[in-house]
PDB file of C-alpha atoms and ligand atoms in Angstrom:
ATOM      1  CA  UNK E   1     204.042 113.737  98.712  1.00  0.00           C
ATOM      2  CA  UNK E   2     203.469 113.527  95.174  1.00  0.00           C
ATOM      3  CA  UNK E   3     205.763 111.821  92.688  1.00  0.00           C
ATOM      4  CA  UNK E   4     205.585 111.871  88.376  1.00  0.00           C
ATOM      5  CA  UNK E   5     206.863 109.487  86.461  1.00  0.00           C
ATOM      6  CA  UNK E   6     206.652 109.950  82.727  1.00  0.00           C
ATOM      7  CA  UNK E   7     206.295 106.697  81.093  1.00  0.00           C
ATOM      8  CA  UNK E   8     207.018 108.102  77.842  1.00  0.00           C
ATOM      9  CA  UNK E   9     206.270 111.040  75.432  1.00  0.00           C
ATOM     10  CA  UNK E  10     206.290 111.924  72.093  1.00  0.00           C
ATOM     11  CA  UNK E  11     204.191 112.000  68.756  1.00  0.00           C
ATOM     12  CA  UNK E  12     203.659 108.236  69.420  1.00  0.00           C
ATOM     13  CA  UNK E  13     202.640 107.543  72.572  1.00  0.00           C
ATOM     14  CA  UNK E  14     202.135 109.664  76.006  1.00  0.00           C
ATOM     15  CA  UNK E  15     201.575 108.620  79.363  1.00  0.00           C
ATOM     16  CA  UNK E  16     202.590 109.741  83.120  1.00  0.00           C
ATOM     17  CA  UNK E  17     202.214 107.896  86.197  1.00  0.00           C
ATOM     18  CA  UNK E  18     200.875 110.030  89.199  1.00  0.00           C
ATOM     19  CA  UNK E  19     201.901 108.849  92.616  1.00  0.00           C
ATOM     20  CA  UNK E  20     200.016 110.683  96.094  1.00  0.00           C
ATOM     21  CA  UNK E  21     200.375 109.907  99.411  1.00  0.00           C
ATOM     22  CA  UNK E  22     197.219 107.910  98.808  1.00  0.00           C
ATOM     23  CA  UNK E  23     197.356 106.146  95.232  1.00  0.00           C
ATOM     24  CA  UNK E  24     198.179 106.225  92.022  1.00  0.00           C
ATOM     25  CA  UNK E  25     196.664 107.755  88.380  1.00  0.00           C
ATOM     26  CA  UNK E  26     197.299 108.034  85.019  1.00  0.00           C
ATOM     27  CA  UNK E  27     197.480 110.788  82.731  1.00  0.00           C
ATOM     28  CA  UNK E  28     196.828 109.636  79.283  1.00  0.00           C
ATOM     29  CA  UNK E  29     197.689 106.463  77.180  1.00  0.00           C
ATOM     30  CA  UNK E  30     198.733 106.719  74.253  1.00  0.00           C
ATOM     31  CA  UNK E  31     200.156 102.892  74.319  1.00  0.00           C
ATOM     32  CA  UNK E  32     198.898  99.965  73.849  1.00  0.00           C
ATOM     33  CA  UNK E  33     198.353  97.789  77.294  1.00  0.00           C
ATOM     34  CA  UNK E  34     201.655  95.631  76.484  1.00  0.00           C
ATOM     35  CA  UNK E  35     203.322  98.568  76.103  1.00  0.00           C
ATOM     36  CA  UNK E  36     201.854  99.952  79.109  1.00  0.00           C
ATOM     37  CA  UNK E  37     202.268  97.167  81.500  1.00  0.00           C
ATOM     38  CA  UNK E  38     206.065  96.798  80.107  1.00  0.00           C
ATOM     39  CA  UNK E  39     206.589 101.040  80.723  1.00  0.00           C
ATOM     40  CA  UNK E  40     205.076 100.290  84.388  1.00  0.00           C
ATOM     41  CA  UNK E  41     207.140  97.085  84.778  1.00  0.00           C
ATOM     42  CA  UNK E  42     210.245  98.854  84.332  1.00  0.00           C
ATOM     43  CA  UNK E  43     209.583 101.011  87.097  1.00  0.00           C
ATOM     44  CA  UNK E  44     208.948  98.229  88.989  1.00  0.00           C
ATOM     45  CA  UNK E  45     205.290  99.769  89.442  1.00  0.00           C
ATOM     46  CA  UNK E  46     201.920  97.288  88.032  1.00  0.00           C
ATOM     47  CA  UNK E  47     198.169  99.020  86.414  1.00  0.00           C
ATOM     48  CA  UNK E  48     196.298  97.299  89.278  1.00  0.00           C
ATOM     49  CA  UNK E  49     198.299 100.294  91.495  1.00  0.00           C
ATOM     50  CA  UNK E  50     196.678 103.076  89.325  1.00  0.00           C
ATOM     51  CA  UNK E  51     192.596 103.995  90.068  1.00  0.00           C
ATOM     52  CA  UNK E  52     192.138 106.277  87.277  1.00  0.00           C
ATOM     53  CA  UNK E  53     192.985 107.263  84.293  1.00  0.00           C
ATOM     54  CA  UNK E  54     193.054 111.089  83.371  1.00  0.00           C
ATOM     55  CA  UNK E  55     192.728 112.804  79.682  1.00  0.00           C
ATOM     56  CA  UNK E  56     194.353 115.493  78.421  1.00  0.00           C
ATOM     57  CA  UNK E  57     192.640 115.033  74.813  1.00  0.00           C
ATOM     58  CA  UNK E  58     191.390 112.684  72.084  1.00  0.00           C
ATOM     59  CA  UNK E  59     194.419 112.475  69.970  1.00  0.00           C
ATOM     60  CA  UNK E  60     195.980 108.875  69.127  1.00  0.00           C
ATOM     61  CA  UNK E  61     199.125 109.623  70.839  1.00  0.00           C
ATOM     62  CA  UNK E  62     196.982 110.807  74.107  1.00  0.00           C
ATOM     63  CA  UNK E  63     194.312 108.082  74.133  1.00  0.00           C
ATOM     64  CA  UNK E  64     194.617 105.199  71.574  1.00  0.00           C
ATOM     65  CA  UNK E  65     195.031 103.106  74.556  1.00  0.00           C
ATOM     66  CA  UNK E  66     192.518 104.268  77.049  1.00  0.00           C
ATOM     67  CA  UNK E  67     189.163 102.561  76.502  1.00  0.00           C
ATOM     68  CA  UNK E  68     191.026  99.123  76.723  1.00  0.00           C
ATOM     69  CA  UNK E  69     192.868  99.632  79.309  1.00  0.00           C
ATOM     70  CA  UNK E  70     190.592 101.430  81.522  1.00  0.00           C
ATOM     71  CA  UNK E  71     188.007  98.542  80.456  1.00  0.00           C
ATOM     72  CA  UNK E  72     190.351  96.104  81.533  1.00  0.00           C
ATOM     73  CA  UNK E  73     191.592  97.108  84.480  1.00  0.00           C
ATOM     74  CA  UNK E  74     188.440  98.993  85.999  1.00  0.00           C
ATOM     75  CA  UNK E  75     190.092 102.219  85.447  1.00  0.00           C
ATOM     76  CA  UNK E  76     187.227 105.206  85.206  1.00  0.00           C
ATOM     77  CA  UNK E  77     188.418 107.027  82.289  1.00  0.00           C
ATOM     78  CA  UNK E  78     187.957 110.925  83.021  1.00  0.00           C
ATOM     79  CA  UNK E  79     188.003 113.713  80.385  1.00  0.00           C
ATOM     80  CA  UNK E  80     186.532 116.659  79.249  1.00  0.00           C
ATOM     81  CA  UNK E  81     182.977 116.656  77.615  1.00  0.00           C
ATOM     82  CA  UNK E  82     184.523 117.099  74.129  1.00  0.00           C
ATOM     83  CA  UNK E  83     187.169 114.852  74.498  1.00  0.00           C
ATOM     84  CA  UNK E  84     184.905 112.234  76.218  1.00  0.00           C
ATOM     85  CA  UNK E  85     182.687 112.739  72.778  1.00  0.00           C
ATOM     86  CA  UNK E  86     185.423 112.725  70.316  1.00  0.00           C
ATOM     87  CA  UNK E  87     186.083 109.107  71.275  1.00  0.00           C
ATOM     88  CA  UNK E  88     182.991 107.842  70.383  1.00  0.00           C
ATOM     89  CA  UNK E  89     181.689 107.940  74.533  1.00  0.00           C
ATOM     90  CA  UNK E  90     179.545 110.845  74.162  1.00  0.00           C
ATOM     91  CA  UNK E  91     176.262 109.013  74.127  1.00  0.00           C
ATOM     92  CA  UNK E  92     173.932 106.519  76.038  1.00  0.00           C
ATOM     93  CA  UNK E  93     175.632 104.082  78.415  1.00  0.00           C
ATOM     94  CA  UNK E  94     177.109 100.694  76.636  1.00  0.00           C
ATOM     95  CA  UNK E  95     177.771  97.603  79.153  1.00  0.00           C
ATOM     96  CA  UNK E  96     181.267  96.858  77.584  1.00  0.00           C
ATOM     97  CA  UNK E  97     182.422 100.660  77.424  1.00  0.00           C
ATOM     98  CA  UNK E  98     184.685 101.804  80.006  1.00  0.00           C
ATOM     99  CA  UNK E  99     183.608 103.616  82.775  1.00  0.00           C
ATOM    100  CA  UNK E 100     183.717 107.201  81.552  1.00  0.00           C
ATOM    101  CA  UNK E 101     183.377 110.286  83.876  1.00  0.00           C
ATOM    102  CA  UNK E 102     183.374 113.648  83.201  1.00  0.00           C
ATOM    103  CA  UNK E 103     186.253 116.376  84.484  1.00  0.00           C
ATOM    104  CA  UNK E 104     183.217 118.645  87.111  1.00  0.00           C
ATOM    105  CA  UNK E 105     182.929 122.311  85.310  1.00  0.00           C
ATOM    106  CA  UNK E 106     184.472 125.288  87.175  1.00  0.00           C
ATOM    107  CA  UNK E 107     185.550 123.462  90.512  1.00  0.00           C
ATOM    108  CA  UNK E 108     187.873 120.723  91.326  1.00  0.00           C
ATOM    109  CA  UNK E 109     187.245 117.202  90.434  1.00  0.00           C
ATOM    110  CA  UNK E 110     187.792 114.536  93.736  1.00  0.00           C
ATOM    111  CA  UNK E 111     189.383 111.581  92.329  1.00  0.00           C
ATOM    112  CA  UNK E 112     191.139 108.546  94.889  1.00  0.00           C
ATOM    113  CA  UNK E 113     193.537 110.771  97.275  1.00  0.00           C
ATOM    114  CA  UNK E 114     193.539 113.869  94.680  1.00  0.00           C
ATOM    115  CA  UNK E 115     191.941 116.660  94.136  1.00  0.00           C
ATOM    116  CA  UNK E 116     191.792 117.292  89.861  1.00  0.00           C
ATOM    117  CA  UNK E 117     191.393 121.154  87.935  1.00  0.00           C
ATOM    118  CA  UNK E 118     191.614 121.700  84.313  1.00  0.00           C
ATOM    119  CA  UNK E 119     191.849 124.306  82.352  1.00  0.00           C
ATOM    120  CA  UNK E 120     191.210 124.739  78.692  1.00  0.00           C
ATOM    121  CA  UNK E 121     194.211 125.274  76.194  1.00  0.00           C
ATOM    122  CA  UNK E 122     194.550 126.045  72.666  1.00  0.00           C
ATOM    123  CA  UNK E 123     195.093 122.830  70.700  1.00  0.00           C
ATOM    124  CA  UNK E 124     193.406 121.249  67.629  1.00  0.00           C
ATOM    125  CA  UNK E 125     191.603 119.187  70.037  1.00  0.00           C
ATOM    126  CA  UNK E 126     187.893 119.501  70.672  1.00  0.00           C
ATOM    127  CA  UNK E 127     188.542 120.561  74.414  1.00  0.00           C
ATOM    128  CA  UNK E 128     192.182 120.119  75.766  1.00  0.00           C
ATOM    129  CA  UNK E 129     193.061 120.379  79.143  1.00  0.00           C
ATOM    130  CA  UNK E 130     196.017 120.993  81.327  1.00  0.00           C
ATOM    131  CA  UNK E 131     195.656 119.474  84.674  1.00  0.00           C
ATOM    132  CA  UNK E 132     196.742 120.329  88.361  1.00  0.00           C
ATOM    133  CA  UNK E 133     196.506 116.935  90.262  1.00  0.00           C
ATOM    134  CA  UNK E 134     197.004 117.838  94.186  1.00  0.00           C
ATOM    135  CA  UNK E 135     197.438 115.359  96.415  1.00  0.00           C
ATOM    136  CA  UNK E 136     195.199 116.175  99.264  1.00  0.00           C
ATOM    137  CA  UNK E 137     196.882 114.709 102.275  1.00  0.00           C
ATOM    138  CA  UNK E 138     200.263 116.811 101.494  1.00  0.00           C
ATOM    139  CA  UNK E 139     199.040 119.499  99.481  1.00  0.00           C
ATOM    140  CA  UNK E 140     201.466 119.385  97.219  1.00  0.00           C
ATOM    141  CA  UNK E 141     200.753 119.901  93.571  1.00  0.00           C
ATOM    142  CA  UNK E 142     201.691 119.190  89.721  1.00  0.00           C
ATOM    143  CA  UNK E 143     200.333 120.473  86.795  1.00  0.00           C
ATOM    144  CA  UNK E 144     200.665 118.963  82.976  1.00  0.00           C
ATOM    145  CA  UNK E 145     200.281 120.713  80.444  1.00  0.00           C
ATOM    146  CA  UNK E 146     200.711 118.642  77.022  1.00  0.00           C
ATOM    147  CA  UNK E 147     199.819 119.793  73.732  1.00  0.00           C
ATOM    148  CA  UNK E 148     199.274 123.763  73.983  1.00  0.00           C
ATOM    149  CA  UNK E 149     199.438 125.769  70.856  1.00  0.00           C
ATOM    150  CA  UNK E 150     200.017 128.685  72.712  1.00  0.00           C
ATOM    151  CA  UNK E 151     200.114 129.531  76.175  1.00  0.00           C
ATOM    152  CA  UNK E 152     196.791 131.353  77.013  1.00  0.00           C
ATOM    153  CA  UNK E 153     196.612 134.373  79.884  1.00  0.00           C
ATOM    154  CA  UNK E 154     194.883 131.561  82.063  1.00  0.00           C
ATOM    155  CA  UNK E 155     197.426 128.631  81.983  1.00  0.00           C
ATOM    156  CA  UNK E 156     200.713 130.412  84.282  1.00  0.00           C
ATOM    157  CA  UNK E 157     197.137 131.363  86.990  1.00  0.00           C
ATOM    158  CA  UNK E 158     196.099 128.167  86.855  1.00  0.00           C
ATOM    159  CA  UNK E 159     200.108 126.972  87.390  1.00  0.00           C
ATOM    160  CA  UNK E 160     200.586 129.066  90.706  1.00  0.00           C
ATOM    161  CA  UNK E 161     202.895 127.428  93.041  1.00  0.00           C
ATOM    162  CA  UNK E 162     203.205 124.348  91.679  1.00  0.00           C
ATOM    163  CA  UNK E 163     205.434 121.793  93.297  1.00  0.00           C
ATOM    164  CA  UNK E 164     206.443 120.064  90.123  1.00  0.00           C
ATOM    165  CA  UNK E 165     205.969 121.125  86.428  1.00  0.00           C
ATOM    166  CA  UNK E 166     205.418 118.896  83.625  1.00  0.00           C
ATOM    167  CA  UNK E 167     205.249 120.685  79.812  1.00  0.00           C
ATOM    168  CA  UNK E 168     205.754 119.818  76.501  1.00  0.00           C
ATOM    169  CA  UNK E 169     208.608 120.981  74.796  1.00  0.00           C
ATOM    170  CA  UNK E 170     208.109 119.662  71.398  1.00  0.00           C
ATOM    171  CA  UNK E 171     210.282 121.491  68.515  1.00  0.00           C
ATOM    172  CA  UNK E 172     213.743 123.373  68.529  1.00  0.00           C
ATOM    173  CA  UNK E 173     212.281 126.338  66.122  1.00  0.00           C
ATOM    174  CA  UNK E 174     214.973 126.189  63.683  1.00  0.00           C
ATOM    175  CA  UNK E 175     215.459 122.640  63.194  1.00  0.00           C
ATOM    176  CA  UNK E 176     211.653 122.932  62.436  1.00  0.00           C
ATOM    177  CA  UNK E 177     212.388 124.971  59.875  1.00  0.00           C
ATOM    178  CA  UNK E 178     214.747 123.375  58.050  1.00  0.00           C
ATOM    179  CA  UNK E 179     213.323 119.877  58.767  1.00  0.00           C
ATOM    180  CA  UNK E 180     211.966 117.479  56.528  1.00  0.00           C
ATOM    181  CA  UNK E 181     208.431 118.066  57.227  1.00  0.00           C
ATOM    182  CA  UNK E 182     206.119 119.169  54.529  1.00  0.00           C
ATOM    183  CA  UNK E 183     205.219 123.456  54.897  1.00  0.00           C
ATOM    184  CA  UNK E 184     201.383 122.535  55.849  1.00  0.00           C
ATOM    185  CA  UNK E 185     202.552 120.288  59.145  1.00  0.00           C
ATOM    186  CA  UNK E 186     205.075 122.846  59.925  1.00  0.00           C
ATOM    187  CA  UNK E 187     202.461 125.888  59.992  1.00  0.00           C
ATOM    188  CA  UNK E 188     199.795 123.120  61.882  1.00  0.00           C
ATOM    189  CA  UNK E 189     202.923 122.580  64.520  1.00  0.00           C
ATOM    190  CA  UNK E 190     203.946 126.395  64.875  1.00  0.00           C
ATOM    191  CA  UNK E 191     200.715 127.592  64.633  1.00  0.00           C
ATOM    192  CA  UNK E 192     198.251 128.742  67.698  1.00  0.00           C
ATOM    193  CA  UNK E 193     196.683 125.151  67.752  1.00  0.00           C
ATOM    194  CA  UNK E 194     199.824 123.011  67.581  1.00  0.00           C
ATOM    195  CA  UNK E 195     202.407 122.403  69.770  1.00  0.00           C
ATOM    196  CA  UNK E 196     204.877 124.235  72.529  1.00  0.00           C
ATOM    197  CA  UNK E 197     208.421 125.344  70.574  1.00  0.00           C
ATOM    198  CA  UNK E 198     211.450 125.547  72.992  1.00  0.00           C
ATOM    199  CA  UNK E 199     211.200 128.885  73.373  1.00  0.00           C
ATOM    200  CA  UNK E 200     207.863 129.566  74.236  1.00  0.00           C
ATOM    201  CA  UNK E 201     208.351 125.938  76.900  1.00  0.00           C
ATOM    202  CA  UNK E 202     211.409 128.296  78.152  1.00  0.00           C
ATOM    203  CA  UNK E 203     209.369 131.550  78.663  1.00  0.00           C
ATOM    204  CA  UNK E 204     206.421 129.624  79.827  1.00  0.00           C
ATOM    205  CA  UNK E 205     208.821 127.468  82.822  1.00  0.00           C
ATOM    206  CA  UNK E 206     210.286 130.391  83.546  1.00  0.00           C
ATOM    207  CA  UNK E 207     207.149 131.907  84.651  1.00  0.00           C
ATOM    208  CA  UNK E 208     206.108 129.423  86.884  1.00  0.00           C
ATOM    209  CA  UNK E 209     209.418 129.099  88.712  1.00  0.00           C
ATOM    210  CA  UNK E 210     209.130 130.147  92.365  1.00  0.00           C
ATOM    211  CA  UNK E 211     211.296 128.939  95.458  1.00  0.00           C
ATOM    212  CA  UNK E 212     208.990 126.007  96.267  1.00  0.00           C
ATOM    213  CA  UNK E 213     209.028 124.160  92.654  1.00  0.00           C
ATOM    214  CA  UNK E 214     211.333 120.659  93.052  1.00  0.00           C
ATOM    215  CA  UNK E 215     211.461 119.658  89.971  1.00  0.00           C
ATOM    216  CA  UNK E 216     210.651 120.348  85.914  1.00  0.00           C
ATOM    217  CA  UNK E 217     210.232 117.719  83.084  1.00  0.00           C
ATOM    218  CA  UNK E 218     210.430 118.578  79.586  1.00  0.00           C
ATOM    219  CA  UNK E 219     207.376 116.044  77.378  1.00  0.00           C
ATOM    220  CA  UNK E 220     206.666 115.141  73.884  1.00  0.00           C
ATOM    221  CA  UNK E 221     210.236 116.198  72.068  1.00  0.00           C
ATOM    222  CA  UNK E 222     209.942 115.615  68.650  1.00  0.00           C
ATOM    223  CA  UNK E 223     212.090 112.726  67.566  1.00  0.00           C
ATOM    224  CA  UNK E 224     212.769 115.014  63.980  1.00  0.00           C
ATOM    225  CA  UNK E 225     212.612 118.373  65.310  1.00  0.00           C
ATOM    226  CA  UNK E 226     214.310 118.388  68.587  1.00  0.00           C
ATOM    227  CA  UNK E 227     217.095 117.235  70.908  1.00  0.00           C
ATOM    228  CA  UNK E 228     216.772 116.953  74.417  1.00  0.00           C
ATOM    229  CA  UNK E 229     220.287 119.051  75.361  1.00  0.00           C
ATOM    230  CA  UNK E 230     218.205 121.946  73.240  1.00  0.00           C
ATOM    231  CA  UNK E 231     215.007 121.781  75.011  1.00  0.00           C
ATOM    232  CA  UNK E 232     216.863 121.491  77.801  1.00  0.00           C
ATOM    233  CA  UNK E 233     219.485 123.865  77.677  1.00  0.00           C
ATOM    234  CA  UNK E 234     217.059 126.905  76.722  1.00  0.00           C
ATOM    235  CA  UNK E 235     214.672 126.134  80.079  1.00  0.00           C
ATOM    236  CA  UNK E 236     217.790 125.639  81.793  1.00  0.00           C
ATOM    237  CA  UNK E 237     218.894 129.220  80.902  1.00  0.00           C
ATOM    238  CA  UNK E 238     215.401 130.861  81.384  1.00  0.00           C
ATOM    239  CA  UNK E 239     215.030 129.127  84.982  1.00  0.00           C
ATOM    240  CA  UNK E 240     218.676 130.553  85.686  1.00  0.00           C
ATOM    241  CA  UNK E 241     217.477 133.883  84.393  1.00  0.00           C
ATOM    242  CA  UNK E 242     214.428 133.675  86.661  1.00  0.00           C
ATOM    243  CA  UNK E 243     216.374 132.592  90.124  1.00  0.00           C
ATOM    244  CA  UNK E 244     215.620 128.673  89.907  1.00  0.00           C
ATOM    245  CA  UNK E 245     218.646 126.951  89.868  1.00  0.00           C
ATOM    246  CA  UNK E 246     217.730 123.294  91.378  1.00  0.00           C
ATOM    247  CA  UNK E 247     219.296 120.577  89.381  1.00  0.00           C
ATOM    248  CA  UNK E 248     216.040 118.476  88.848  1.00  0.00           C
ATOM    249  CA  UNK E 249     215.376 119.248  85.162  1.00  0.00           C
ATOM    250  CA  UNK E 250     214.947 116.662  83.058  1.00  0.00           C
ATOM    251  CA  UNK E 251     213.457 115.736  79.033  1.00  0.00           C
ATOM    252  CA  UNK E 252     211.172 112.848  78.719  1.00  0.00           C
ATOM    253  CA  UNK E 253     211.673 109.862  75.576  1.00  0.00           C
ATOM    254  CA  UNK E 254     209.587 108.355  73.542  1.00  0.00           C
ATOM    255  CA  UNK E 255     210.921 104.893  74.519  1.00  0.00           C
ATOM    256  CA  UNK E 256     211.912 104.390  78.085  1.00  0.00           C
ATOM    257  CA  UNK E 257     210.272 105.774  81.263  1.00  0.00           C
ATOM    258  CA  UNK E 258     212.072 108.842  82.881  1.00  0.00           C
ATOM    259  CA  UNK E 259     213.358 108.451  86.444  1.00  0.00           C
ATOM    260  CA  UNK E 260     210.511 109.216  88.658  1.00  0.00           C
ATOM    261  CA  UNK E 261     210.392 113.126  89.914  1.00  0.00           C
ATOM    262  CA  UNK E 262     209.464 113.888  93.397  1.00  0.00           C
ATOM    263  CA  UNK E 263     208.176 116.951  95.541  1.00  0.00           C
ATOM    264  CA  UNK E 264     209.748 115.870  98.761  1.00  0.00           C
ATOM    265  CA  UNK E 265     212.766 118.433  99.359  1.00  0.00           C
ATOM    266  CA  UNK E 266     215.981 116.441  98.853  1.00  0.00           C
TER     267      UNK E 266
HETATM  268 ZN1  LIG F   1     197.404 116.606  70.516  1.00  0.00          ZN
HETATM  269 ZN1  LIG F   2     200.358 114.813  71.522  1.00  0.00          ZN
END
């Protein structure tokens, strides 16, 4: 079984509790550990459940909370090579750093009771990654895919079959438009290298939908530029479109943890 739990998501903080038949890990943390222990809390869940700690990228709202938490709760911090570099962990080996450990290159990384893949995705991040955690007892598998400027040939091969589906959706196109954000952030947010619109979350859901997928959660809405009932109404539409209509769709907050998601048929 594997179950996801987004803590929370958005331009301020990300992070998304993995549960396997076997343990627990984290993807990301962009919190701070108060923040995290009262996200974790309110799930009734505690860090010293969680053995690792998985990155998608460098950015604040990915990882300004991972070397101190990892450091203080034991947690080996994982990443790519440029994202393990971009946070200052690139060289020698420092006593008080956290234990960092590189995703293995072209094969699957073993981590507790999981097996871990990435794949590269456009982002202006040195090396951003979407995951596939499996859980190897069950089999079953999820794959995140935060931050992605676009969605490149390799990402919906890489998402065969999932059992649940985690993806940003960050901006509603036209409210992105006509928002309040200067015309240099806009082109950095539509642009190849920023972020997921609705649309493109839609087309890219749609895609991976196939009869064994539970469950779908929308991440990292932008608190200006989106509303969950859009980001969720246009996957909603494009899953009908494509066959999947299983009422386990659901947009993550920036504030409050999302009700946990689970691959066990219900
Ligand atoms: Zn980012
Ligand atoms: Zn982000």
């Amino acid at each position: 079984m594997l179950r996801v739990t987004v803590l929370g998501s958005g331009s301020r903080g990300n992070a998304i509790l993995i549960d396997g038949t076997d343990g627990a890990v984290l993807v990301d943390a962009g919190f701070g550990r108060r923040s995290l222990v009262r996200r974790l809390k309110a799930v009734q869940r505690q860090p010293e459940e969680i053995s690792a700690l998985l990155l998608t990228h460098e950015h604040t709202d990915h990882a300004s909370g991972a070397a101190a938490a990892s450091a203080h709760w034991g947690w080996p911090m994982y990443g790519s090579a440029g994202t393990i570099d971009a946070l200052g962990f690139g060289g020698g080996t420092d006593v008080s750093s956290p234990d960092v450990r590189l995703f293995a290159a072209g094969r699957p990384t073993s981590i507790g009771g999981f097996l871990v893949e990435t794949t590269p995705v456009p982002h202006d991040a040195r090396d951003c990654r979407a995951l596939v955690v499996t859980d190897v007892r069950s089999g079953a598998r999820a794959g995140i895919a935060m931050d992605v400027g676009h969605v490149p040939d390799t990402l919906p091969v890489a998402f065969e079959r999932l059992d649940l589906l985690v993806v940003e959706s960050n901006h509603d196109e036209a409210m992105l438009a006509r928002g309040p954000y200067p015309w240099s952030l806009k082109e950095r947010i539509r642009g190849g290298l920023g972020h997921l619109s609705n649309g493109a979350a839609a087309a890219f859901v749609s895609a991976c939908a196939h009869r064994g997928l539970r469950g779908v959660l929308l991440t990292h809405l932008s608190e200006t530029n989106n509303l969950p009932s859009l980001a969720i109404e246009r996957t909603r539409e494009a899953l009908r479109r494509a066959g999947w209509t299983r009422d386990a769709l659901s947009a993550a907050s920036q504030q409050l943890p999302l009700p946990p998601m689970t691959s066990e048929a219900r």
